[in-house]
Short mmCIF file of C-alpha atoms and ligand atoms in Angstrom, two decimals:
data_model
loop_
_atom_site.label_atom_id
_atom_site.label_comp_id
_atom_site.label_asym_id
_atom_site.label_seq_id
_atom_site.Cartn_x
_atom_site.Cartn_y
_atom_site.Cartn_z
CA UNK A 1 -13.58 -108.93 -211.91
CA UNK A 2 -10.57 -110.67 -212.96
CA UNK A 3 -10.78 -111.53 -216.24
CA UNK A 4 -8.33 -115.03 -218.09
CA UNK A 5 -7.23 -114.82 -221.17
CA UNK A 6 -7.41 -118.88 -222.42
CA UNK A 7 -8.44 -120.96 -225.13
CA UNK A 8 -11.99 -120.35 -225.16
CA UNK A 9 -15.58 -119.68 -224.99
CA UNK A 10 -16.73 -116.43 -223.47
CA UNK A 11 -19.37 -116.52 -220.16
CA UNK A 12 -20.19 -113.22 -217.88
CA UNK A 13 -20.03 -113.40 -214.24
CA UNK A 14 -17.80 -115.67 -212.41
CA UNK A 15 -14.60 -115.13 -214.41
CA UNK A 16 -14.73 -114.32 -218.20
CA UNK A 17 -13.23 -116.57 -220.36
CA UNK A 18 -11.34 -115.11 -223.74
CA UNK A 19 -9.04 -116.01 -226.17
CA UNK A 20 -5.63 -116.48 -225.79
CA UNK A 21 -2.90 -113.83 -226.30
CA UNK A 22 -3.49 -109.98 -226.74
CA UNK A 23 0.53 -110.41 -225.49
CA UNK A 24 1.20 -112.38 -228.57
CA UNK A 25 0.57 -109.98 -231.63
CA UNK A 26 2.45 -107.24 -230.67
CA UNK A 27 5.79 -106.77 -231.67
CA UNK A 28 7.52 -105.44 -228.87
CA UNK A 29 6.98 -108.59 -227.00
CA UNK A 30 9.62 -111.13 -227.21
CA UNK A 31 8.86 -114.65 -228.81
CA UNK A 32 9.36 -116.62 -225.35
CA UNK A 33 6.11 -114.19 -224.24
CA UNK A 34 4.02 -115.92 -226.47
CA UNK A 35 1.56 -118.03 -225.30
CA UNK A 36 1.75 -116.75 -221.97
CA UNK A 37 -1.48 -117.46 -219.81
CA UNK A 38 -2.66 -113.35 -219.21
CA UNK A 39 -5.87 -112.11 -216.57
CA UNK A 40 -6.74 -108.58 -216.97
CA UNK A 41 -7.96 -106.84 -213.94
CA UNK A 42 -8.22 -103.45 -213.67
CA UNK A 43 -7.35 -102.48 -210.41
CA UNK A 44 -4.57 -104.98 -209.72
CA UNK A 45 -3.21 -103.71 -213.08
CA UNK A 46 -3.73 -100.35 -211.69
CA UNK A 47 -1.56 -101.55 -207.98
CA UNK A 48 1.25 -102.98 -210.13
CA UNK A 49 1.55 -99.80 -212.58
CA UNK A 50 2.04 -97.55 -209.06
CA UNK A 51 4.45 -99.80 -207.95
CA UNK A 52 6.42 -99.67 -211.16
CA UNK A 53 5.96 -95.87 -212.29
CA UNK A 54 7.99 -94.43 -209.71
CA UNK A 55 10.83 -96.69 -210.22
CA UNK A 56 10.65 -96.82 -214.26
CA UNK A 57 10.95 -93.36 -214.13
CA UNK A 58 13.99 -93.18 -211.19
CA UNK A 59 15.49 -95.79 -213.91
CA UNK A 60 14.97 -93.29 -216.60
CA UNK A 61 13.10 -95.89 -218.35
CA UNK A 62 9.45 -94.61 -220.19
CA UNK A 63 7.09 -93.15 -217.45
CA UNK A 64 4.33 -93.68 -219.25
CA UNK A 65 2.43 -96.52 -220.68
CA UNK A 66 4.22 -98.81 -218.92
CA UNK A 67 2.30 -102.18 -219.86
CA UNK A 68 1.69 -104.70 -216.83
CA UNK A 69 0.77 -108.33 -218.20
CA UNK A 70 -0.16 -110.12 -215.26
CA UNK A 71 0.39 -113.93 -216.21
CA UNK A 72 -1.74 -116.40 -214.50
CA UNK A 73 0.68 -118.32 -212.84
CA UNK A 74 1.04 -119.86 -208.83
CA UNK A 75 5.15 -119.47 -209.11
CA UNK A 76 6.79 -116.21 -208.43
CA UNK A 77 7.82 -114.68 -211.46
CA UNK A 78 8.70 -111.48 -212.87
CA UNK A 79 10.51 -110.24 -216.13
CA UNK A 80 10.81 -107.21 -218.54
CA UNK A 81 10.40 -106.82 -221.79
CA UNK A 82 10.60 -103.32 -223.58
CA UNK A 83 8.00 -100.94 -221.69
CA UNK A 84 6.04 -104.08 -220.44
CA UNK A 85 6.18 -105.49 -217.11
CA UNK A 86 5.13 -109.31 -216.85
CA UNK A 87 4.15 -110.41 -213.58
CA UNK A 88 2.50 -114.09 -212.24
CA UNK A 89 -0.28 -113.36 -210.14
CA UNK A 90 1.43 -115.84 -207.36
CA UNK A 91 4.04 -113.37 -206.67
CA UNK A 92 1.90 -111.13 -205.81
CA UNK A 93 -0.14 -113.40 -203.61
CA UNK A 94 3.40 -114.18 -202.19
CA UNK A 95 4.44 -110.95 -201.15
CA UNK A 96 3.32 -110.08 -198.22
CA UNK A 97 4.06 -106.33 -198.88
CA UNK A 98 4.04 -103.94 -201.99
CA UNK A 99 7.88 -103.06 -201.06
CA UNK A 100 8.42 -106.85 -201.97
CA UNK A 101 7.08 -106.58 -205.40
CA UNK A 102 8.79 -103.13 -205.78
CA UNK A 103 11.93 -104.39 -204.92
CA UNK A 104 11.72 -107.15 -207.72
CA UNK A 105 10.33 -104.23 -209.88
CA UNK A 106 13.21 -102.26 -209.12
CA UNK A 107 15.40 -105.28 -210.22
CA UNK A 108 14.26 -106.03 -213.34
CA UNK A 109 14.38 -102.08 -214.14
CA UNK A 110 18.36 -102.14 -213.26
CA UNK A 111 18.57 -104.86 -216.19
CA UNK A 112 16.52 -102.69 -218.76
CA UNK A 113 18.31 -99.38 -217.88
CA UNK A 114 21.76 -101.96 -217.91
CA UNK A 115 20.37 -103.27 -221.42
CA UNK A 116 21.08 -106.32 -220.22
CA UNK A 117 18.37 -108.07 -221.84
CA UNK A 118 19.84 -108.16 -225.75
CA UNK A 119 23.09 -109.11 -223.83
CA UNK A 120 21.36 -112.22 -222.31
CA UNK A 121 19.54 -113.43 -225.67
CA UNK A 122 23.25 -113.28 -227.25
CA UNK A 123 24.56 -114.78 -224.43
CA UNK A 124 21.69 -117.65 -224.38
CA UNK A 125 22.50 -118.11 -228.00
CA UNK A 126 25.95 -118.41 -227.90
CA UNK A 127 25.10 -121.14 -224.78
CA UNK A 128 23.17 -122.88 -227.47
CA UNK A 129 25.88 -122.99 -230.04
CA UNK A 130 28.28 -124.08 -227.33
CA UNK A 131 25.63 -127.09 -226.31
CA UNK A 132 25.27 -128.07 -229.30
CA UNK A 133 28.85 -128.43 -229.99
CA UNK A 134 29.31 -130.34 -227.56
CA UNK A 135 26.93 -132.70 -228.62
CA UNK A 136 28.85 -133.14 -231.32
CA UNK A 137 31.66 -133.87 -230.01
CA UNK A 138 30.01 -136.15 -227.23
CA UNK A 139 28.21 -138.35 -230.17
CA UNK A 140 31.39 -138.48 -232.75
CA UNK A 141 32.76 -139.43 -229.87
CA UNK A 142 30.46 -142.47 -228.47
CA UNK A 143 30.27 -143.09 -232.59
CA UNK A 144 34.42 -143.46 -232.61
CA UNK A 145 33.83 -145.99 -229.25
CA UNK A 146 31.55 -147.91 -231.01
CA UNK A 147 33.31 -148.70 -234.25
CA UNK A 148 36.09 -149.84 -232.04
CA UNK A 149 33.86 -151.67 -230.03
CA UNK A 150 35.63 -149.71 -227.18
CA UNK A 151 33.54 -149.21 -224.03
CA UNK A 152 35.76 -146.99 -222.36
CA UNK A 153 35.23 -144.55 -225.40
CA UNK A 154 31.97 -144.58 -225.50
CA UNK A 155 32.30 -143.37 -221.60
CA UNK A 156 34.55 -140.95 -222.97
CA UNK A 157 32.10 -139.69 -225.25
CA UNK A 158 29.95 -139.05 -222.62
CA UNK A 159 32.05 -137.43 -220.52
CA UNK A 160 33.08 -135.09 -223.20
CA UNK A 161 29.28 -133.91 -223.75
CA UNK A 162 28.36 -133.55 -219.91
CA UNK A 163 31.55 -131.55 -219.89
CA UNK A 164 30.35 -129.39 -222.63
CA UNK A 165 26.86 -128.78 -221.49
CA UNK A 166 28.55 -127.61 -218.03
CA UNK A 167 31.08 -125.61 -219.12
CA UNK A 168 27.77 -123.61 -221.21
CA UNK A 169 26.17 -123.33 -218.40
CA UNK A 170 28.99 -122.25 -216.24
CA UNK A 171 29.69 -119.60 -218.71
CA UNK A 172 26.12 -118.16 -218.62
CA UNK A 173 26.57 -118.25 -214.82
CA UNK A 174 29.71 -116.48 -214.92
CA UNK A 175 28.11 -113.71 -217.05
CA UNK A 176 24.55 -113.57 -214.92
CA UNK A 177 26.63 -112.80 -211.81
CA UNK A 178 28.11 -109.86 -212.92
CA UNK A 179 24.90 -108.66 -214.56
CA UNK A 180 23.03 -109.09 -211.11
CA UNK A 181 25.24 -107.40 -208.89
CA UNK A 182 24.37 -104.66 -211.71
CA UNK A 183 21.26 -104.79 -211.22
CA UNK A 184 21.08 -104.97 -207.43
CA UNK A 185 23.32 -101.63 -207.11
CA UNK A 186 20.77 -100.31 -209.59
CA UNK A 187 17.59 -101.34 -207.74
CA UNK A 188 18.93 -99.58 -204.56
CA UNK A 189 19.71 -96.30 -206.95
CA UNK A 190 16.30 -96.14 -207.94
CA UNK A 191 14.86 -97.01 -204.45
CA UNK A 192 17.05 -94.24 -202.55
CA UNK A 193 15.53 -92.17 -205.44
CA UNK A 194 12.10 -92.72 -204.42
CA UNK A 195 12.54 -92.73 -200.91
CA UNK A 196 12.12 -96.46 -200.23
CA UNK A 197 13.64 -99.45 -198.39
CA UNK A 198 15.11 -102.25 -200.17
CA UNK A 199 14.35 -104.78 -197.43
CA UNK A 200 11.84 -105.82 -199.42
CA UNK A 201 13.86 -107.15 -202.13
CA UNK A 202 16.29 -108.34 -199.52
CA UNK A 203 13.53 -110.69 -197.98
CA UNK A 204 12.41 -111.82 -201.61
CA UNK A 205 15.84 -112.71 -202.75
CA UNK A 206 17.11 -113.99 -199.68
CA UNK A 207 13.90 -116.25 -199.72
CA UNK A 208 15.07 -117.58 -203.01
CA UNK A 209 18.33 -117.98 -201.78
CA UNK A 210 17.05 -120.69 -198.61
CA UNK A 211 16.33 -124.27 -199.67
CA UNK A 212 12.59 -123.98 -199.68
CA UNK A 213 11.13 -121.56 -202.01
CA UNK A 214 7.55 -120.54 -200.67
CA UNK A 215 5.66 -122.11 -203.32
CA UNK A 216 7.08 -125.31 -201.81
CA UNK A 217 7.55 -128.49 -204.27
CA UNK A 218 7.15 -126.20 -207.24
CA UNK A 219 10.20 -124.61 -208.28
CA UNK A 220 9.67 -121.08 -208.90
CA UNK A 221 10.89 -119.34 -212.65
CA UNK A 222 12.51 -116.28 -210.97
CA UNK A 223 14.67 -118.71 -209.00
CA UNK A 224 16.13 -120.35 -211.86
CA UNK A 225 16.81 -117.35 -214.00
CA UNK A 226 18.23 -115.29 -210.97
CA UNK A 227 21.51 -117.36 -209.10
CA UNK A 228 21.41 -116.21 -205.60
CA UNK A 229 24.38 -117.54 -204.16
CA UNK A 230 25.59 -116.52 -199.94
CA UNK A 231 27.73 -113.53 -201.73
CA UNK A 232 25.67 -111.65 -203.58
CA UNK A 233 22.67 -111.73 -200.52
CA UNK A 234 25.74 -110.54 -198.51
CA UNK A 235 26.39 -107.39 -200.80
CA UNK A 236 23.01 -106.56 -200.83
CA UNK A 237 22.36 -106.42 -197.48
CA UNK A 238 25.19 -104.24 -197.10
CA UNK A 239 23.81 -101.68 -199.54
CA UNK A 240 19.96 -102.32 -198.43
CA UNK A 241 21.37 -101.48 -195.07
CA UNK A 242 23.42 -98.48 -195.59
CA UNK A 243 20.74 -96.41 -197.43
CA UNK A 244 18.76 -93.75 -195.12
CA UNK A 245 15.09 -95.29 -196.04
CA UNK A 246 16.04 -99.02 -195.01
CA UNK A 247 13.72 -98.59 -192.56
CA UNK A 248 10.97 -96.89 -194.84
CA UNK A 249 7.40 -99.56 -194.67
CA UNK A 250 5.16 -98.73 -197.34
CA UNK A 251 2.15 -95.98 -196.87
CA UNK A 252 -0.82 -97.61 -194.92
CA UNK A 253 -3.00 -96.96 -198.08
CA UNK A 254 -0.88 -98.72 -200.22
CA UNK A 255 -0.31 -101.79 -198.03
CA UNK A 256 -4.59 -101.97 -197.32
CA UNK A 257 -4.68 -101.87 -201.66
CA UNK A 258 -2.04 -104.57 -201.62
CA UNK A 259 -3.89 -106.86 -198.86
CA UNK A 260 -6.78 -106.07 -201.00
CA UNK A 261 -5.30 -107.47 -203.88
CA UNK A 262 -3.89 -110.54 -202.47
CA UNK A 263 -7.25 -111.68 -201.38
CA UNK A 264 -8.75 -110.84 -204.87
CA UNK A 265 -6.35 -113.29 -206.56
CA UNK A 266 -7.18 -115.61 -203.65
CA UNK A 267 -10.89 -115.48 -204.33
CA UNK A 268 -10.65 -115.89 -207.92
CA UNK A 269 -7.84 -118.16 -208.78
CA UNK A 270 -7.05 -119.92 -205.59
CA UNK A 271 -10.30 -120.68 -203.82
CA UNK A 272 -12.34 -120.46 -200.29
CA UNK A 273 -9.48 -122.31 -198.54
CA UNK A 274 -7.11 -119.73 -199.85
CA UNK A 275 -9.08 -116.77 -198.72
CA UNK A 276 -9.89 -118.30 -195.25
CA UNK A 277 -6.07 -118.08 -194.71
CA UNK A 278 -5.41 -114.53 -195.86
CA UNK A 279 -8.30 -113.32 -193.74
CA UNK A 280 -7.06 -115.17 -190.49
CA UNK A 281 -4.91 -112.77 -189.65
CA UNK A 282 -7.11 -110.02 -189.12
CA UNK A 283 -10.62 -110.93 -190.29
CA UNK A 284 -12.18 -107.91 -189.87
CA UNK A 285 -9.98 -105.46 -191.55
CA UNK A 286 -11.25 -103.93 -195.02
CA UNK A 287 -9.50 -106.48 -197.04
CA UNK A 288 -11.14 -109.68 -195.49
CA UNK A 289 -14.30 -108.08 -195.68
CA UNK A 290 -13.19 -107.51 -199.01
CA UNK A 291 -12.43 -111.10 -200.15
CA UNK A 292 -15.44 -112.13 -198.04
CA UNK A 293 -17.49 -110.27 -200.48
CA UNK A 294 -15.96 -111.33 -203.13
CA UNK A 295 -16.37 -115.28 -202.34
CA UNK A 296 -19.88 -114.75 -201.43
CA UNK A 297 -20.27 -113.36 -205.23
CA UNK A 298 -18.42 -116.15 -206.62
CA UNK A 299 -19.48 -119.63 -204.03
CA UNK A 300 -22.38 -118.23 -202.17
CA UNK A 301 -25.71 -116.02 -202.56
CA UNK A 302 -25.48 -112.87 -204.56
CA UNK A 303 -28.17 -111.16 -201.93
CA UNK A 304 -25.76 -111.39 -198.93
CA UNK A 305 -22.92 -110.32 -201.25
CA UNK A 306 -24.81 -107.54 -202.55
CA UNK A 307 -24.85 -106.53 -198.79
CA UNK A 308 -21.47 -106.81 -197.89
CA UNK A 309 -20.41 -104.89 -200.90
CA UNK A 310 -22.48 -102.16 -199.75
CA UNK A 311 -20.82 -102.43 -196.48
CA UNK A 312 -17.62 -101.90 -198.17
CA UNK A 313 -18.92 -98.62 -200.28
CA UNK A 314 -20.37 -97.09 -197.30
CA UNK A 315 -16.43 -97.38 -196.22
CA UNK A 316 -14.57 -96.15 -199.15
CA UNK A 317 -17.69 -94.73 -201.34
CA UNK A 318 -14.56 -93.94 -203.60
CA UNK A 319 -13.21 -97.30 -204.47
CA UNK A 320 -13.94 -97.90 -208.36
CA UNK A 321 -13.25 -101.60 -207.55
CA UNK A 322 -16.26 -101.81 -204.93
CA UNK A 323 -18.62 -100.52 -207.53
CA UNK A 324 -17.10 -102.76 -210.08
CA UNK A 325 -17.54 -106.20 -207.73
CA UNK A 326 -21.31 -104.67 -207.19
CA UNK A 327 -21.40 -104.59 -210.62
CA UNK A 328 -20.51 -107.93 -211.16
CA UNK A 329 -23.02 -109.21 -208.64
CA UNK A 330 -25.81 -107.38 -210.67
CA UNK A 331 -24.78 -108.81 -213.71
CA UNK A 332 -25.20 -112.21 -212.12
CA UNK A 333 -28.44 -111.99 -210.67
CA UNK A 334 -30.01 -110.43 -214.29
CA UNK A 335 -30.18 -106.54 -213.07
CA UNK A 336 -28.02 -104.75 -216.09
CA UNK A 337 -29.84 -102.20 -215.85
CA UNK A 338 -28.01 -101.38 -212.14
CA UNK A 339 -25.02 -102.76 -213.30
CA UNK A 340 -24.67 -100.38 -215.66
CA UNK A 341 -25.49 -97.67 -213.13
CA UNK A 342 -22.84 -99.10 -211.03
CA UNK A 343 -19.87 -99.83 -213.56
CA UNK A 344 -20.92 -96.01 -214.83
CA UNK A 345 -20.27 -95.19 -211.22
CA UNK A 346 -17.03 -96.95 -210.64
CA UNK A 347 -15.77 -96.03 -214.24
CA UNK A 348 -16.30 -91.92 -213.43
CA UNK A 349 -14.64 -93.16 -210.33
CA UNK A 350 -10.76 -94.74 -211.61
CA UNK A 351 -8.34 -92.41 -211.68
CA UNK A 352 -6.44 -95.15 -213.66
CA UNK A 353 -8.40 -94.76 -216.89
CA UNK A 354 -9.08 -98.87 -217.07
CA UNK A 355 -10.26 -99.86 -220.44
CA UNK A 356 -11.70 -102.86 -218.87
CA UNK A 357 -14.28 -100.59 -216.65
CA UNK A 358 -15.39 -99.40 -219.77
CA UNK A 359 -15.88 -102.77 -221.70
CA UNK A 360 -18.10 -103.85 -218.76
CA UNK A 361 -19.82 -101.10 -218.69
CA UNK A 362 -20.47 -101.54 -222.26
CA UNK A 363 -21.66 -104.87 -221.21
CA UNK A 364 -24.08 -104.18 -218.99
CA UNK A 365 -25.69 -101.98 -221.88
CA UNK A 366 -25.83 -104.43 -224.31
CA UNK A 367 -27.39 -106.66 -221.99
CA UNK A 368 -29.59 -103.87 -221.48
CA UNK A 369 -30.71 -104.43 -224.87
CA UNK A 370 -32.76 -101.42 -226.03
CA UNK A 371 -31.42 -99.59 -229.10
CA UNK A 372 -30.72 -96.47 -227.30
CA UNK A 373 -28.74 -98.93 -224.70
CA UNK A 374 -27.03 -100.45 -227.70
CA UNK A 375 -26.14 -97.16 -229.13
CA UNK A 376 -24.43 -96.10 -225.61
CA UNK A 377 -22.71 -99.73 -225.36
CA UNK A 378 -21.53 -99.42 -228.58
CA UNK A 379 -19.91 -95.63 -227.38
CA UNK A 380 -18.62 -97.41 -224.16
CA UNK A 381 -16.90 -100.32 -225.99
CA UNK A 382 -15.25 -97.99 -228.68
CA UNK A 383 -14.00 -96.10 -225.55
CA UNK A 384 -12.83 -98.79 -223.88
CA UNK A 385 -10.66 -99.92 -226.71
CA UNK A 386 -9.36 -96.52 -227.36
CA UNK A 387 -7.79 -97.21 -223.97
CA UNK A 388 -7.04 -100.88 -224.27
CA UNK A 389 -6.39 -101.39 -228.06
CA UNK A 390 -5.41 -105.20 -228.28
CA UNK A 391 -8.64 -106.05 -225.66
CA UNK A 392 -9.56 -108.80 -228.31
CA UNK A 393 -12.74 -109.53 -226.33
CA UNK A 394 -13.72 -106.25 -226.38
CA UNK A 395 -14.10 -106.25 -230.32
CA UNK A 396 -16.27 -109.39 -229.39
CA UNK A 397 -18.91 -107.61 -227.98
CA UNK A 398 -18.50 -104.19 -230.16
CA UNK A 399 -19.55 -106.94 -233.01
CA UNK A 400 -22.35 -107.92 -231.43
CA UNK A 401 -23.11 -104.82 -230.89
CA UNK A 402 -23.05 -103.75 -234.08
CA UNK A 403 -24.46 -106.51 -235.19
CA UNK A 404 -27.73 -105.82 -232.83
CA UNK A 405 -27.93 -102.25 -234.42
CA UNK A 406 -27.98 -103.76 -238.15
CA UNK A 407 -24.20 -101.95 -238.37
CA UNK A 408 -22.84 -105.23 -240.73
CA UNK A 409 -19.91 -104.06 -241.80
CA UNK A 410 -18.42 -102.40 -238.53
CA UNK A 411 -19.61 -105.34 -236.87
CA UNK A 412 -17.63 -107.70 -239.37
CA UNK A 413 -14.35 -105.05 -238.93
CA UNK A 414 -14.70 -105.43 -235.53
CA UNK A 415 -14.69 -109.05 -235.16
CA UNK A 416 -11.67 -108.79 -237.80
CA UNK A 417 -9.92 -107.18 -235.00
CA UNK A 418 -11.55 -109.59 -232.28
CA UNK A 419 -9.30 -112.53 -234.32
CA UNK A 420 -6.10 -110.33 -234.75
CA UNK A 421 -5.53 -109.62 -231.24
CA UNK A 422 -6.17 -113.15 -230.52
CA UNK A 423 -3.63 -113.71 -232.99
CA UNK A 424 -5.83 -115.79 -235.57
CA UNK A 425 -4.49 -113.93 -238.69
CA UNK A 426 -6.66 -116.36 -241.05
CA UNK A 427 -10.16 -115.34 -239.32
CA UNK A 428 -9.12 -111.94 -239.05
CA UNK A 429 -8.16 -111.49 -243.22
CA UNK A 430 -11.73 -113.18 -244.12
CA UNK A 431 -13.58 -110.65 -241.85
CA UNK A 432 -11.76 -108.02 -242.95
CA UNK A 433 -12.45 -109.07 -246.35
CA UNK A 434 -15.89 -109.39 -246.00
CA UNK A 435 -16.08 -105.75 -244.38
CA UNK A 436 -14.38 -104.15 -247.59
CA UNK A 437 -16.83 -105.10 -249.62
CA UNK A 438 -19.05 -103.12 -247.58
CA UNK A 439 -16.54 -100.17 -247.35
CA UNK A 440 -16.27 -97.44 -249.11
CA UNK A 441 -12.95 -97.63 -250.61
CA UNK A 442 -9.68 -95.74 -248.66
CA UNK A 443 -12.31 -94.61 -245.76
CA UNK A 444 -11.06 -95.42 -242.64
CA UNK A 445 -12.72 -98.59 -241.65
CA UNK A 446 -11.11 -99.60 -245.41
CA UNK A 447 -8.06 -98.72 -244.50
CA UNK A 448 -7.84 -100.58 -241.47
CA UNK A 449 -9.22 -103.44 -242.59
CA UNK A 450 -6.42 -103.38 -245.43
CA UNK A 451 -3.91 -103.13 -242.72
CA UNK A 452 -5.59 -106.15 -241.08
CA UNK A 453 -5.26 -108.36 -244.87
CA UNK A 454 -1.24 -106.84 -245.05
CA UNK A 455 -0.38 -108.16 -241.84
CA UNK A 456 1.86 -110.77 -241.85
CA UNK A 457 3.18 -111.53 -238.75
CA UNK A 458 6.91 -111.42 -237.92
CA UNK A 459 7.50 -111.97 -234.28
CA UNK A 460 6.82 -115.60 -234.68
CA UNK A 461 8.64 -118.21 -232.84
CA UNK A 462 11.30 -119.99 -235.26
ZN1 LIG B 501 18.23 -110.33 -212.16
#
């Protein structure tokens, strides 16, 4: 299931709907992340964190609990802050392969490992100042042409702000271009490292580079934060070229997972039309059938999707993700009961430790809706968080939960933290409030909940 984080209500099945912004509290993510439109989904989340891992590590960046934020967005983009990894969901649907993404991966890693990110901010900053100089000069100009009623000034004046605002920009430009070639001959580094080609990055930049972007009339974030002029392509291709694994493709597995994953994001965010055209190409391999399934759960009838889900376990009876979907589908047609058999089944079965298995499962328990069902919902939920701590919908249910089992004052520290991952400091004080009172003083539950009333947030946008 792929899950969107927006403004909202919350409804099982299709796609579920949560508040905004798990992103947004913490502090190691960078103002400009706020606000970001997030989907959680465990096993593209998964994909994207063995794509990174090798590199991050090559990089001699943090191999472990690397954070991927996958931002629901159509335009390819893809940016690094700290240990987390934002990605838009339409570059992966872009790239055709996972050495595409990898490459940008391995990009964005050469500009951590270059610390080139503080760099930038100062850079953009000093930009600022710069602009807004200029300004000033362009306006006491035009003012100077007015009070002598001069035209020509007042062109002048102009002239002296456009000047400004370009002679910003060309600065930043000036500085970018050294800091890519940086992090181009850094990428390579850390593919040769890992055995992999960088034609994959080649073939993503160099699409960048040609007029027409993929995503067409949209112009595409990535683009505009990374010049790509004829010389720098040039250089790269020399160095893709050169290394011994230019000719590397990615393992079969990996490419089927990858396939598998562009059709999910096709079935859930893009549409039937979408899907159709990813499965064209080869309609019967496992990732049409795949994506076949998956529309059939989402537009059609949740029998014949329930058999071609099956299908698809008979195939890989390992896949966590094929259990999940027939989860999903059980869910929908009002059979918890064998959901939770089957999100049990494809939890035991994810060697990637999702949190967001767990919170289904949890789901399915609740829904469930005997006490000893509760009890075991309320075990899966506090598990699922203990992987997946700012999973603000996950304290949703774990208050309901609790609330079901007569538990009021967990259930009122939970929802606490339910508001202060979705950044709603306000709702999150009173609840925590209200579960003191409860609480026996300094206990843990107190404690957090007095962490939750201290919090004032400082990561704020100015
Ligand atoms: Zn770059």
């Amino acid at each position: 299931m792929i899950a969107r984080s927006t403004i909202g209500r919350t409804a099982r099945g299709f796609a579920t709907l949560l508040l905004a912004a798990a992103v947004a509290v913490s502090t190691s993510v960078n103002a400009f992340a706020q606000g970001v439109p997030v989907v959680r989904d465990a096993e593209i989340e998964a994909l994207v964190r063995d794509y990174a891992r090798p590199i991050f590590k090559a990089a001699g960046l943090a191999n472990d609990g690397i954070d991927i934020v996958l931002v629901n967005d159509q335009s390819f983009n893809a940016f690094v802050t700290g240990r987390r990894l934002f990605i838009n969901t339409g570059a992966l649907v872009t790239a055709e392969t996972p050495n595409e993404i990898i490459g940008v991966i391995a990009h964005e890693a050469g500009h951590i490992a270059g610390g080139h990110q503080q760099k930038l901010r100062d850079q953009l900053d000093r930009a600022k100042t710069m602009a807004i100089i200029a300004t000033l000069l362009g306006a006491g100009a035009i003012v100077a042409g007015a009070t002598t009623n001069s035209r020509g000034l007042a062109g002048a004046g102009m002239g002296v702000a456009a000047g400004g605002g370009e002679m910003a920009q060309r600065s930043i430009l000036a500085y970018q271009r050294g800091e890519e070639i940086t992090a181009d001959r850094s990428a390579i580094t850390y593919l040769n490292a890992t055995g992999q080609s960088g034609m994959g990055m080649l073939k993503t930049f160099g699409r960048f580079q040609s007029a027409l972007s993929l995503s067409g009339t949209q112009l595409d974030p990535y683009r505009i934060s990374h010049p790509m002029p004829q010389e720098r392509i040039a250089n790269l291709e020399v160095l893709v070229k050169a290394s011994p694994y230019v000719n590397q493709v990615d393992p079969p597995a990996l490419q089927q997972r990858h396939d598998m994953m562009r059709i999910k994001i096709a079935a859930y965010m893009q549409g039937q039309a979408a899907v159709s055209r990813l499965m064209r190409k080869n309609p019967t391999s496992l990732a049409s059938r795949y994506g076949d399934a998956q529309q059939t759960y989402l537009y059609g009838n949740p029998a014949a999707a329930l058999a071609k889900t099956a299908a698809l376990i008979k195939e890989q009876p390992k896949n966590p993700y094929f259990q999940e979907l027939r989860g999903d589908i059980l869910m929908k047609v009002n059979k918890p009961k064998d959901a939770a058999d089957a999100y049990a089944k494809a939890v035991s079965l994810d060697p990637a430790r999702s949190g967001l298995l767990l919170v289904s499962l949890g789901q399915a328990l609740m829904a469930v809706g005997t006490p000893d069902s509760l009890k075991r919902a309320v075990t899966q939920l506090n598990n699922g968080i203990g992987r997946d701590k700012e999973n603000a919908e996950a304290y949703r249910y774990l208050a309901q939960a609790y609330g079901e089992l007569g538990e009021i004052p967990a259930a009122d520290l939970a929802t606490a933290e339910g508001h202060f991952y979705s950044a709603d400091y306000k709702d999150a004080k009173i609840f925590a409030m209200r579960a003191q009172q409860k609480l026996k003083r300094g206990e843990p539950g107190w404690l957090r909940a007095q962490d939750i009333i201290n919090y004032t947030p400082s990561n704020k946008l100015k």
